[in-house]
Phi, psi and omega in degrees: 000316179296323179295322179295317179296320179296320178297320179295320179296317178297318180296316179297319180295319180293317180296316180298322179297320178296316179293326177297319180299317180294318181297314180296320180298319180290326176294321175298320179295317182291329175281346178062045175228157182287317179223155177286124182291324181284151178283353178284125182267127181273062177265183184298317182296316180298313182295319180296317178299316178301311185295318181297317180292318181293321178297322179294321177295323177294322177296320178295320181291323183277351180233068183294333182287316180224070183288145176288160179285150173289155185292137162267177182301313184294315181294323180294315179293324177297319180294318178296322178293325181293327180278354173115005180275145177272126182280095182232185182296324180298320179295318180294322177296320179297317180293321178298325176297319177298318181292319182293328181270006173083014178278339179220142180242140178250116184278186184293336179267015178059038175256145185267130182232116179289132181272173182297325179298330177293320177298318180296321181291321177296318177297324178296317178292323178297325179289329178289324179233073185295338180276351180224063184284151173063224184287352178298320179295314179296317180297322180295316181295317179296325178294317180296318179296320180296322179294327180286313183291334179269005177067015176284340180215144179288156183296314181297317180296317181294317180295318179298315179296318180296317180297315180294323180295314179294328178295319184276328184274336184282146178241120182299156181295325182295330179279350181265311189239333190255126176244115182266132180295134182294331182293327180289327181286340179267067184279348182237129179284159176296151183294324182297321179292321178294320179295321180296321180293315180294322180296321179294321179295316178298319180297318179296320179295320179296317180298317181295317180293323180294319178296318179297322179294320178295321179296319179295321179295318179296324180294319179294320180294323181287344181279357174091014179287162180293135181293322181292318179295323180292322178296322178295319179297322181294317182294327180285333181266357188293320185294307177296330179296322179298323180294325181281322185283321182252073177294150180285142176282179179296146181284168180297321180295320179294320179297316180295320179295320179296316179297319180296319180295316179295321179295316179297319179296319179295317179295320179296319179295316179296320180294320179296318178296320180296317179297320179296319180292322178295319178296322179295320179295316179296320178296321178295321178296318178295321178295318179297318179297320179294317179297320179297321179295319178294320178296319179297320178294320179295319179296319179298320178295320178296318179297320178296319179295321179296317179298319179296320179294319178298318178297321179295318179295319178298320179296319178293321178298318178296321179294318179295319179297320179295320179295318179298318179296318179294322178297319180296317179295317179297321179297318179293325176300316180298320179297318180295319179297321178296320180293321180289330181281011177295168181306162185291355179294337177284121184282172183296324181297317179298321180297314181294325177296318180294321178295318178297320178296322178297318179294330180279323185285328179241143175277134183287128176289148180297125181289347182271311184252344181060019179244308180278178178248150179278123180242148179262150178213172183230135178282176179297334179271005177087011180271133184276142176217170185229139181215169182272143179284345179283119183295339181269000181252141183256020182292135175203142184207144174285327180266150180289125183281146176237140185281052178245136180280137179293126182289345182267302185258359178065027173296149189288342183210162174241160179240153184281140178221158174287140180244180181291150178073023179076010179274177177242139180231188182230151174212164178279134183286349181286134182290338181270357183250140184255012184291138179203144175218159186260021176216169184263006180281175178298141180291142178274136179289121182230106183294337181288331182277346181282141182294133180282162180285133179281137180274125182271123180266132179242122180270122181258132180263121179281134178273138177281136180278000000 
């Protein structure tokens, strides 16, 4: 059983290797270069890893409320296995190549994050095969491999079909971005035009030589020489004269060699220009990807600064609100003190009624946090207690708090207690403080009741001389 599984794995690996060779060859053809300059191999594993990572980043971007988690190693390999890829050494080498070239980043939590250059590379591949964008190309290749390994289709037939499909679906890079001037490609003139030019030059040379020959003959006749002798001389000189007047033109072999040299030079020049333009396009794409990455980093920094500023403003707003509340309470305290400080004609009952009315009209601010209000409650046994309405504050007291400062220990509040004669009084809640009064009004400052400073005695030991 194990031997059968090993044979299937070997067969799958061999078939996948053949399809990878065809895929890489067609990408080289579409880029119009002999070999890929980059060490990154555009095989099935590399393209699948790129697409899976880029699709996950798009899902995170499109679902800000509940974004999916980025892939860890285990989740990433599971996803590749689910789409039909065999997790082998070739796949791991392809993924390591992506990480080494900066297309994917692995953070401190071992999560995979596709970089901006990966998005640019996927878009570049989509432009090469616009009819099979994204996972469509990977799915098509995996389907062809599955048909071969399951014996539904022969290997030769599948490879031929795959080769023809990439041939028809692929669009070369030059047809996408590069436009070559037709005048530059026509580096060699037609042969008929070249022959006409040379024929005209030969005709002009013949006419000029013939006129010169006639002039020489007229000069000899005018010198008195014998016409017969001159005629003989002319007849004897006619043959070499023809050789001088009618020189032979270039031979057919020379014309073909010249045309071949000019054609080769033109093709070399056009190819050099095409290679230069392709390099310029690739450099521009890399520059654009780098600029996009820098812009994304700048935007992230700005967003972080804005969030920090918002948090600072919220803290200041809370501080201002607390100060305003304290100011309101202090103002009301002053009003009550002014009312209590009226002439002695106001009896004790009126004072206590006003104090009770004051306690009813305003809610006492929590003396601990100055944010919440003091609320009363009752335990299961019917005993009344007081606590703060602020859920983040832990203030609680059996006695009702009053916003009066203790004149002895300077505690921020006093609590209500029963006094003599059925009255109500106030005392300091601190166990170490002895302040107590028999009424609910503000405490009177009494320097006599405040503890005096203890004199520290220092015993000095006299040294014997």
